[in-house]
mmCIF file of C-alpha atoms and ligand atoms in Angstrom:
data_model
loop_
_atom_site.group_PDB
_atom_site.id
_atom_site.type_symbol
_atom_site.label_atom_id
_atom_site.label_comp_id
_atom_site.label_asym_id
_atom_site.label_seq_id
_atom_site.Cartn_x
_atom_site.Cartn_y
_atom_site.Cartn_z
ATOM 1 C CA MET F 125 15.586 78.584 46.817
ATOM 2 C CA VAL F 126 15.673 81.530 43.900
ATOM 3 C CA GLY F 127 13.022 83.423 45.912
ATOM 4 C CA ALA F 128 15.776 83.583 48.864
ATOM 5 C CA ILE F 129 18.490 84.711 46.709
ATOM 6 C CA GLY F 130 16.138 87.505 44.882
ATOM 7 C CA VAL F 131 15.998 88.828 48.687
ATOM 8 C CA ILE F 132 19.688 90.467 48.430
ATOM 9 C CA GLY F 133 19.522 94.347 47.534
ATOM 10 C CA TYR F 134 15.623 94.256 47.486
ATOM 11 C CA GLN F 135 14.196 97.338 49.041
ATOM 12 C CA PHE F 136 11.159 96.240 51.222
ATOM 13 C CA ASP F 137 8.842 98.901 51.388
ATOM 14 C CA ASP F 138 6.277 96.370 52.286
ATOM 15 C CA GLN F 139 6.775 92.826 52.971
ATOM 16 C CA THR F 140 5.371 89.406 53.745
ATOM 17 C CA VAL F 141 6.682 86.049 54.839
ATOM 18 C CA GLU F 142 6.778 82.798 53.341
ATOM 19 C CA LEU F 143 7.595 79.348 55.219
ATOM 20 C CA LEU F 144 8.776 76.456 52.609
ATOM 21 C CA SER F 145 8.834 73.064 54.165
ATOM 22 C CA TYR F 146 11.082 70.798 52.339
ATOM 23 C CA ARG F 147 10.516 67.154 51.707
ATOM 24 C CA THR F 148 13.256 64.423 51.991
ATOM 25 C CA LYS F 149 15.051 63.189 49.158
ATOM 26 C CA PRO F 150 13.228 59.890 48.646
ATOM 27 C CA HIS F 151 10.018 61.961 48.003
ATOM 28 C CA PHE F 152 11.435 64.281 45.374
ATOM 29 C CA GLY F 153 9.449 63.921 42.032
ATOM 30 C CA LYS F 154 6.477 62.093 43.796
ATOM 31 C CA GLU F 155 2.966 63.561 44.214
ATOM 32 C CA ARG F 156 2.280 65.627 47.011
ATOM 33 C CA VAL F 157 -0.681 64.140 49.237
ATOM 34 C CA ILE F 158 -2.313 66.738 51.560
ATOM 35 C CA SER F 159 -5.447 66.720 53.424
ATOM 36 C CA LYS F 160 -7.636 69.369 52.036
ATOM 37 C CA GLU F 161 -9.470 69.819 54.828
ATOM 38 C CA SER F 162 -6.531 70.584 56.934
ATOM 39 C CA VAL F 163 -5.703 73.647 54.554
ATOM 40 C CA LYS F 164 -9.029 74.676 54.751
ATOM 41 C CA LYS F 165 -8.815 74.825 58.681
ATOM 42 C CA MET F 166 -5.616 76.279 58.350
ATOM 43 C CA LYS F 167 -7.253 79.257 56.470
ATOM 44 C CA GLU F 168 -9.979 79.549 58.947
ATOM 45 C CA LYS F 169 -7.686 79.932 61.839
ATOM 46 C CA THR F 170 -4.899 82.135 60.308
ATOM 47 C CA PHE F 171 -6.752 84.115 57.962
ATOM 48 C CA PRO F 172 -5.808 87.337 57.224
ATOM 49 C CA PHE F 173 -2.214 86.335 58.788
ATOM 50 C CA THR F 174 -1.927 84.091 56.145
ATOM 51 C CA PHE F 175 -2.921 84.027 52.530
ATOM 52 C CA ASN F 176 -3.751 82.810 48.968
ATOM 53 C CA ASN F 177 -3.831 79.086 50.505
ATOM 54 C CA ILE F 178 -6.751 77.991 48.999
ATOM 55 C CA ASP F 179 -8.816 78.872 46.334
ATOM 56 C CA GLU F 180 -12.514 78.094 47.435
ATOM 57 C CA THR F 181 -14.358 78.985 44.519
ATOM 58 C CA LYS F 182 -12.659 76.234 42.679
ATOM 59 C CA ASN F 183 -11.594 74.071 45.868
ATOM 60 C CA LYS F 184 -8.077 74.115 44.824
ATOM 61 C CA VAL F 185 -5.154 73.997 47.233
ATOM 62 C CA LEU F 186 -2.640 76.524 46.269
ATOM 63 C CA ILE F 187 0.111 76.032 48.699
ATOM 64 C CA CYS F 188 1.662 73.187 47.068
ATOM 65 C CA PRO F 189 3.918 73.291 43.861
ATOM 66 C CA HIS F 190 3.764 70.679 41.489
ATOM 67 C CA GLY F 191 6.932 70.500 40.069
ATOM 68 C CA PRO F 192 9.860 68.133 41.032
ATOM 69 C CA ASP F 193 11.349 70.561 43.447
ATOM 70 C CA PRO F 194 12.120 69.694 47.223
ATOM 71 C CA VAL F 195 9.664 72.187 48.711
ATOM 72 C CA PHE F 196 6.524 70.272 49.888
ATOM 73 C CA TYR F 197 4.325 73.462 50.778
ATOM 74 C CA GLY F 198 4.826 76.914 50.958
ATOM 75 C CA ILE F 199 2.769 79.332 53.231
ATOM 76 C CA ARG F 200 2.669 83.023 52.943
ATOM 77 C CA GLY F 201 1.753 85.180 55.577
ATOM 78 C CA GLU F 202 1.973 88.660 57.500
ATOM 79 C CA ASN F 203 4.100 87.061 60.524
ATOM 80 C CA THR F 204 6.161 84.206 61.698
ATOM 81 C CA LYS F 205 4.173 83.568 64.320
ATOM 82 C CA SER F 206 1.167 82.930 62.135
ATOM 83 C CA LEU F 207 3.155 80.927 59.670
ATOM 84 C CA LEU F 208 4.108 78.497 62.410
ATOM 85 C CA GLN F 209 0.648 78.159 63.647
ATOM 86 C CA ALA F 210 -0.210 77.426 60.383
ATOM 87 C CA ALA F 211 2.108 74.778 59.368
ATOM 88 C CA LYS F 212 1.223 72.833 62.809
ATOM 89 C CA LEU F 213 -2.257 72.968 61.428
ATOM 90 C CA ILE F 214 -1.497 71.027 57.893
ATOM 91 C CA LYS F 215 -1.799 67.287 57.778
ATOM 92 C CA THR F 216 0.181 65.013 55.568
ATOM 93 C CA GLN F 217 1.262 61.397 55.803
ATOM 94 C CA GLU F 218 4.524 62.237 54.696
ATOM 95 C CA LYS F 219 7.458 62.876 56.784
ATOM 96 C CA LEU F 220 9.009 66.159 56.029
ATOM 97 C CA ASP F 221 12.601 67.283 56.230
ATOM 98 C CA GLY F 222 12.181 70.424 57.844
ATOM 99 C CA TYR F 223 11.229 74.177 57.135
ATOM 100 C CA LEU F 224 12.631 77.816 56.351
ATOM 101 C CA ILE F 225 10.976 80.976 56.731
ATOM 102 C CA PHE F 226 11.905 83.813 54.083
ATOM 103 C CA LYS F 227 11.228 87.331 54.207
ATOM 104 C CA SER F 228 9.691 88.303 50.491
ATOM 105 C CA ASN F 229 7.721 90.482 48.638
ATOM 106 C CA GLN F 230 5.100 88.144 47.868
ATOM 107 C CA GLY F 231 1.650 89.571 48.021
ATOM 108 C CA THR F 232 2.966 93.233 47.943
ATOM 109 C CA SER F 233 2.044 93.957 44.285
ATOM 110 C CA ALA F 234 5.757 95.042 44.366
ATOM 111 C CA HIS F 235 6.040 94.878 40.788
ATOM 112 C CA LEU F 236 2.919 96.927 39.929
ATOM 113 C CA LYS F 237 3.650 99.994 41.994
ATOM 114 C CA ASN F 238 5.443 102.234 39.176
ATOM 115 C CA GLU F 239 3.614 103.733 36.318
ATOM 116 C CA ILE F 240 4.337 102.305 33.059
ATOM 117 C CA ASP F 241 5.524 104.887 30.403
ATOM 118 C CA VAL F 242 2.802 104.772 28.200
ATOM 119 C CA SER F 243 4.561 106.561 25.350
ATOM 120 C CA GLU F 244 6.972 103.615 25.015
ATOM 121 C CA LEU F 245 4.987 100.649 26.463
ATOM 122 C CA LYS F 246 7.980 98.465 26.815
ATOM 123 C CA PRO F 247 7.471 94.840 26.314
ATOM 124 C CA TYR F 248 8.028 92.977 29.633
ATOM 125 C CA SER F 249 7.571 95.969 31.728
ATOM 126 C CA SER F 250 5.025 96.097 34.308
ATOM 127 C CA GLY F 251 3.385 98.630 36.454
ATOM 128 C CA LYS F 252 0.276 100.531 36.420
ATOM 129 C CA ILE F 253 -1.644 102.886 33.955
ATOM 130 C CA THR F 254 -4.579 105.089 34.493
ATOM 131 C CA GLY F 255 -6.718 106.108 31.529
ATOM 132 C CA TYR F 256 -10.058 106.342 29.634
ATOM 133 C CA VAL F 257 -11.920 103.286 28.107
ATOM 134 C CA LEU F 258 -12.051 104.216 24.666
ATOM 135 C CA ASP F 259 -14.253 101.138 23.357
ATOM 136 C CA ASP F 260 -16.709 98.880 24.565
ATOM 137 C CA PRO F 261 -14.915 95.382 25.326
ATOM 138 C CA LYS F 262 -15.155 92.444 23.221
ATOM 139 C CA MET F 263 -14.890 89.126 24.307
ATOM 140 C CA GLU F 264 -12.859 86.765 22.203
ATOM 141 C CA LYS F 265 -12.412 82.801 21.921
ATOM 142 C CA GLY F 266 -11.533 81.571 25.062
ATOM 143 C CA GLY F 267 -13.637 83.992 26.955
ATOM 144 C CA HIS F 268 -10.987 86.708 27.141
ATOM 145 C CA ALA F 269 -12.251 90.172 27.359
ATOM 146 C CA PHE F 270 -10.517 92.956 25.192
ATOM 147 C CA PHE F 271 -10.477 96.584 25.379
ATOM 148 C CA THR F 272 -8.446 99.827 24.536
ATOM 149 C CA ILE F 273 -7.881 102.715 27.259
ATOM 150 C CA ILE F 274 -6.375 106.243 26.130
ATOM 151 C CA SER F 275 -3.550 107.263 28.385
ATOM 152 C CA LYS F 276 -2.093 110.757 27.857
ATOM 153 C CA GLY F 277 -3.012 110.331 24.555
ATOM 154 C CA ASN F 278 -1.364 106.993 23.793
ATOM 155 C CA LYS F 279 -3.683 104.034 22.988
ATOM 156 C CA VAL F 280 -3.102 100.609 25.219
ATOM 157 C CA ARG F 281 -4.742 97.747 24.577
ATOM 158 C CA CYS F 282 -5.629 95.617 27.495
ATOM 159 C CA ALA F 283 -6.556 91.984 27.944
ATOM 160 C CA VAL F 284 -8.532 90.449 30.911
ATOM 161 C CA TYR F 285 -7.865 86.760 30.620
ATOM 162 C CA GLU F 286 -10.691 84.265 31.415
ATOM 163 C CA PRO F 287 -8.659 82.347 34.267
ATOM 164 C CA THR F 288 -8.855 85.537 36.192
ATOM 165 C CA GLY F 289 -12.510 85.412 36.632
ATOM 166 C CA LEU F 290 -12.777 88.883 35.729
ATOM 167 C CA ALA F 291 -13.309 88.949 32.055
ATOM 168 C CA SER F 292 -17.239 88.852 32.223
ATOM 169 C CA GLU F 293 -17.404 91.587 34.647
ATOM 170 C CA MET F 294 -15.157 93.742 32.683
ATOM 171 C CA MET F 295 -17.361 93.182 29.590
ATOM 172 C CA HIS F 296 -19.893 96.083 31.101
ATOM 173 C CA LEU F 297 -17.043 98.885 30.930
ATOM 174 C CA ARG F 298 -17.818 101.623 28.400
ATOM 175 C CA LYS F 299 -16.256 104.311 26.634
ATOM 176 C CA GLY F 300 -15.428 107.086 28.923
ATOM 177 C CA ASP F 301 -15.166 104.978 32.133
ATOM 178 C CA LYS F 302 -11.707 106.311 33.995
ATOM 179 C CA VAL F 303 -9.770 103.044 34.993
ATOM 180 C CA MET F 304 -6.226 102.142 36.772
ATOM 181 C CA ILE F 305 -4.968 98.768 35.456
ATOM 182 C CA GLY F 306 -2.045 96.976 36.627
ATOM 183 C CA GLY F 307 -0.192 94.422 34.861
ATOM 184 C CA ALA F 308 2.427 93.319 32.366
ATOM 185 C CA VAL F 309 3.046 94.165 28.722
ATOM 186 C CA ARG F 310 3.176 91.661 26.449
ATOM 187 C CA LYS F 311 5.091 91.788 23.050
ATOM 188 C CA ALA F 312 3.235 92.013 19.707
ATOM 189 C CA SER F 313 2.863 88.359 18.135
ATOM 190 C CA LYS F 314 2.231 87.822 14.268
ATOM 191 C CA LYS F 315 -1.703 87.813 15.303
ATOM 192 C CA TYR F 316 -1.981 90.296 18.200
ATOM 193 C CA PRO F 317 -0.551 93.627 18.760
ATOM 194 C CA ARG F 318 1.128 94.772 22.079
ATOM 195 C CA VAL F 319 -1.085 94.467 25.168
ATOM 196 C CA VAL F 320 -1.004 94.846 28.749
ATOM 197 C CA ASN F 321 -2.159 91.636 30.638
ATOM 198 C CA ILE F 322 -4.489 92.678 33.448
ATOM 199 C CA GLU F 323 -3.443 91.782 37.109
ATOM 200 C CA PHE F 324 -5.652 94.136 38.695
ATOM 201 C CA ILE F 325 -8.445 96.900 37.544
ATOM 202 C CA LYS F 326 -9.332 99.879 39.632
ATOM 203 C CA ILE F 327 -12.594 101.611 38.266
ATOM 204 C CA LEU F 328 -11.973 105.451 39.292
ATOM 205 C CA ASN F 329 -15.197 106.943 37.737
ATOM 206 C CA LEU F 330 -18.104 105.416 35.693
ATOM 207 C CA LYS F 331 -20.023 107.061 32.900
ATOM 208 C CA LYS F 332 -23.750 107.717 33.694
ATOM 209 C CA ASN F 333 -25.430 105.112 31.544
ATOM 210 C CA LEU F 334 -28.346 107.303 29.846
ATOM 211 C CA LYS F 335 -30.982 105.856 28.206
ATOM 212 C CA LEU F 336 -33.978 107.932 25.700
ATOM 213 C CA THR F 337 -37.356 106.114 26.094
ATOM 214 C CA ASN F 338 -40.619 107.081 25.683
ATOM 215 C CA PRO F 339 -42.317 109.193 28.294
ATOM 216 C CA LEU F 340 -44.710 107.954 30.646
ATOM 217 C CA CYS F 341 -48.075 109.377 31.074
ATOM 218 C CA THR F 342 -48.345 111.124 34.374
ATOM 219 C CA LYS F 343 -52.054 110.326 34.689
ATOM 220 C CA CYS F 344 -52.164 106.749 33.431
ATOM 221 C CA ASN F 345 -48.770 105.394 34.353
ATOM 222 C CA LYS F 346 -48.487 104.074 30.647
ATOM 223 C CA LYS F 347 -45.930 104.445 28.476
ATOM 224 C CA MET F 348 -46.752 106.956 25.508
ATOM 225 C CA LYS F 349 -46.797 106.023 21.874
ATOM 226 C CA SER F 350 -44.840 108.084 19.428
ATOM 227 C CA LYS F 351 -46.665 110.002 16.627
ATOM 228 C CA GLY F 352 -43.988 109.897 14.184
ATOM 229 C CA LYS F 353 -40.644 111.345 13.788
ATOM 230 C CA ASN F 354 -40.338 115.021 15.582
ATOM 231 C CA GLN F 355 -44.016 114.910 16.176
ATOM 232 C CA GLY F 356 -44.056 114.162 19.708
ATOM 233 C CA PHE F 357 -45.480 111.430 22.082
ATOM 234 C CA GLN F 358 -49.313 110.713 22.995
ATOM 235 C CA CYS F 359 -51.014 108.354 25.577
ATOM 236 C CA VAL F 360 -53.482 106.238 23.715
ATOM 237 C CA LYS F 361 -55.765 106.058 26.790
ATOM 238 C CA CYS F 362 -56.433 109.724 27.697
ATOM 239 C CA GLY F 363 -54.706 111.439 24.862
ATOM 240 C CA LYS F 364 -52.121 113.492 26.578
ATOM 241 C CA LYS F 365 -49.187 114.902 24.807
ATOM 242 C CA VAL F 366 -45.603 115.384 25.497
ATOM 243 C CA LYS F 367 -42.739 116.662 23.165
ATOM 244 C CA SER F 368 -39.592 114.963 23.889
ATOM 245 C CA LYS F 369 -38.215 111.667 25.075
ATOM 246 C CA LYS F 370 -37.356 110.882 28.711
ATOM 247 C CA ILE F 371 -33.937 110.717 29.740
ATOM 248 C CA GLU F 372 -33.283 107.427 32.061
ATOM 249 C CA VAL F 373 -30.489 106.771 33.881
ATOM 250 C CA VAL F 374 -29.752 103.064 33.674
ATOM 251 C CA GLN F 375 -27.643 101.624 36.641
ATOM 252 C CA ARG F 376 -24.467 100.311 35.543
ATOM 253 C CA LYS F 377 -23.493 96.354 35.840
ATOM 254 C CA ILE F 378 -19.952 97.285 37.288
ATOM 255 C CA LYS F 379 -18.885 99.026 40.331
ATOM 256 C CA LYS F 380 -16.648 101.818 41.252
ATOM 257 C CA GLN F 381 -14.074 99.516 43.202
ATOM 258 C CA MET F 382 -10.827 97.593 43.318
ATOM 259 C CA TYR F 383 -11.492 94.202 40.874
ATOM 260 C CA LEU F 384 -8.750 91.357 41.599
ATOM 261 C CA PRO F 385 -8.260 88.067 39.799
ATOM 262 C CA VAL F 386 -9.642 85.080 41.414
ATOM 263 C CA VAL F 387 -6.809 83.661 43.806
ATOM 264 C CA SER F 388 -5.738 80.538 41.722
ATOM 265 C CA ALA F 389 -4.841 83.268 38.843
ATOM 266 C CA HIS F 390 -2.822 85.392 41.011
ATOM 267 C CA ARG F 391 0.891 85.885 40.304
ATOM 268 C CA HIS F 392 3.072 85.436 43.079
ATOM 269 C CA LEU F 393 3.398 89.257 43.661
ATOM 270 C CA THR F 394 -0.313 90.259 43.534
ATOM 271 C CA ARG F 395 -1.637 91.891 46.330
ATOM 272 C CA PRO F 396 -4.504 89.851 47.722
ATOM 273 C CA ARG F 397 -7.807 91.849 48.345
ATOM 274 C CA GLN F 398 -7.115 91.713 52.210
ATOM 275 C CA ARG F 399 -3.596 93.340 51.872
ATOM 276 C CA ILE F 400 -4.911 96.355 50.026
ATOM 277 C CA GLY F 401 -3.640 99.263 52.186
ATOM 278 C CA ILE F 402 -1.386 97.232 54.647
ATOM 279 C CA LEU F 403 2.199 97.833 54.758
ATOM 280 C CA ASN F 404 4.263 95.623 56.631
ATOM 281 C CA ARG F 405 7.665 97.052 57.742
ATOM 282 C CA ASN F 406 7.720 95.374 60.963
ATOM 283 C CA ILE F 407 8.245 91.790 60.627
ATOM 284 C CA GLN F 408 10.516 91.063 63.522
ATOM 285 C CA PHE F 409 13.614 88.732 63.098
ATOM 286 C CA ASP F 410 13.418 87.725 66.833
ATOM 287 C CA ASP F 411 14.984 85.155 68.795
ATOM 288 C CA SER F 412 11.382 83.923 70.062
ATOM 289 C CA VAL F 413 10.516 82.178 66.632
ATOM 290 C CA SER F 414 12.524 79.462 64.757
ATOM 291 C CA TRP F 415 13.286 80.768 61.213
ATOM 292 C CA PHE F 416 14.301 77.282 60.481
ATOM 293 C CA ARG F 417 14.002 73.915 61.744
ATOM 294 C CA ILE F 418 15.175 70.475 60.792
ATOM 295 C CA PHE F 419 12.708 67.703 61.847
ATOM 296 C CA LYS F 420 14.110 64.517 63.436
ATOM 297 C CA ASN F 421 12.198 61.638 61.769
HETATM 298 ZN ZN1 ZN O 144 -52.817 109.103 29.763
#
């Protein structure tokens, strides 16, 4: 119910809806048994109008909370009709009490729209920062990637944690790459300085990866040998000489695109990939759909 209270006074630039189904009292605190197959089928039938239902890479159902709260499952989506269609597809033996549909900002990345003030970098603030990668990322124990960006003259340390599924990809960032990151500022601990926990990263520009290599003999198609420092290069086969090394462009292992965490690592508000660019201002509170229903068991 916290979500419902949070709605009051919230300015919806973009919105989504969530259907919460409720358990009957005797079931509170007991294990939620739900058919995984039915959740998969529900995703197939209703995606992209519902989202973050299941993490197929980890074969993990995401719609059920784990605590003792009365919610059995919550389905997030773009409109009420898709939610109701989705709810009908979910199979469980448990007799549920009913459902409620809430307007929400889940899936909208509402908390990441603002620019973080990098001169202050206030702990617990969240938003986005644009800057340039200052050092090659380092992987630390646990598979977390850390790097620093520079934004408006301020250094910002960034963390990409292993559960996001992005850490090893982000290890391919290099000094000079231009990025926009979104996330929350975590306060410094005894061991670590203040850091931004990354919830998305958009690569805006990649530095060319240039490599100097020994030139190729154009006649023999063979790598030439160095004749010593500043002595140039020579083909061992035909004797052809060349003065300098060749500049080679090596393909980068990361792309100019948006990178989002795997679904199971999403915070509630993170915008799923299929919602990028979607602004849904038009959810109808009409009478053709039931906003709540109490089941008669
Ligand atoms: Zn040659």
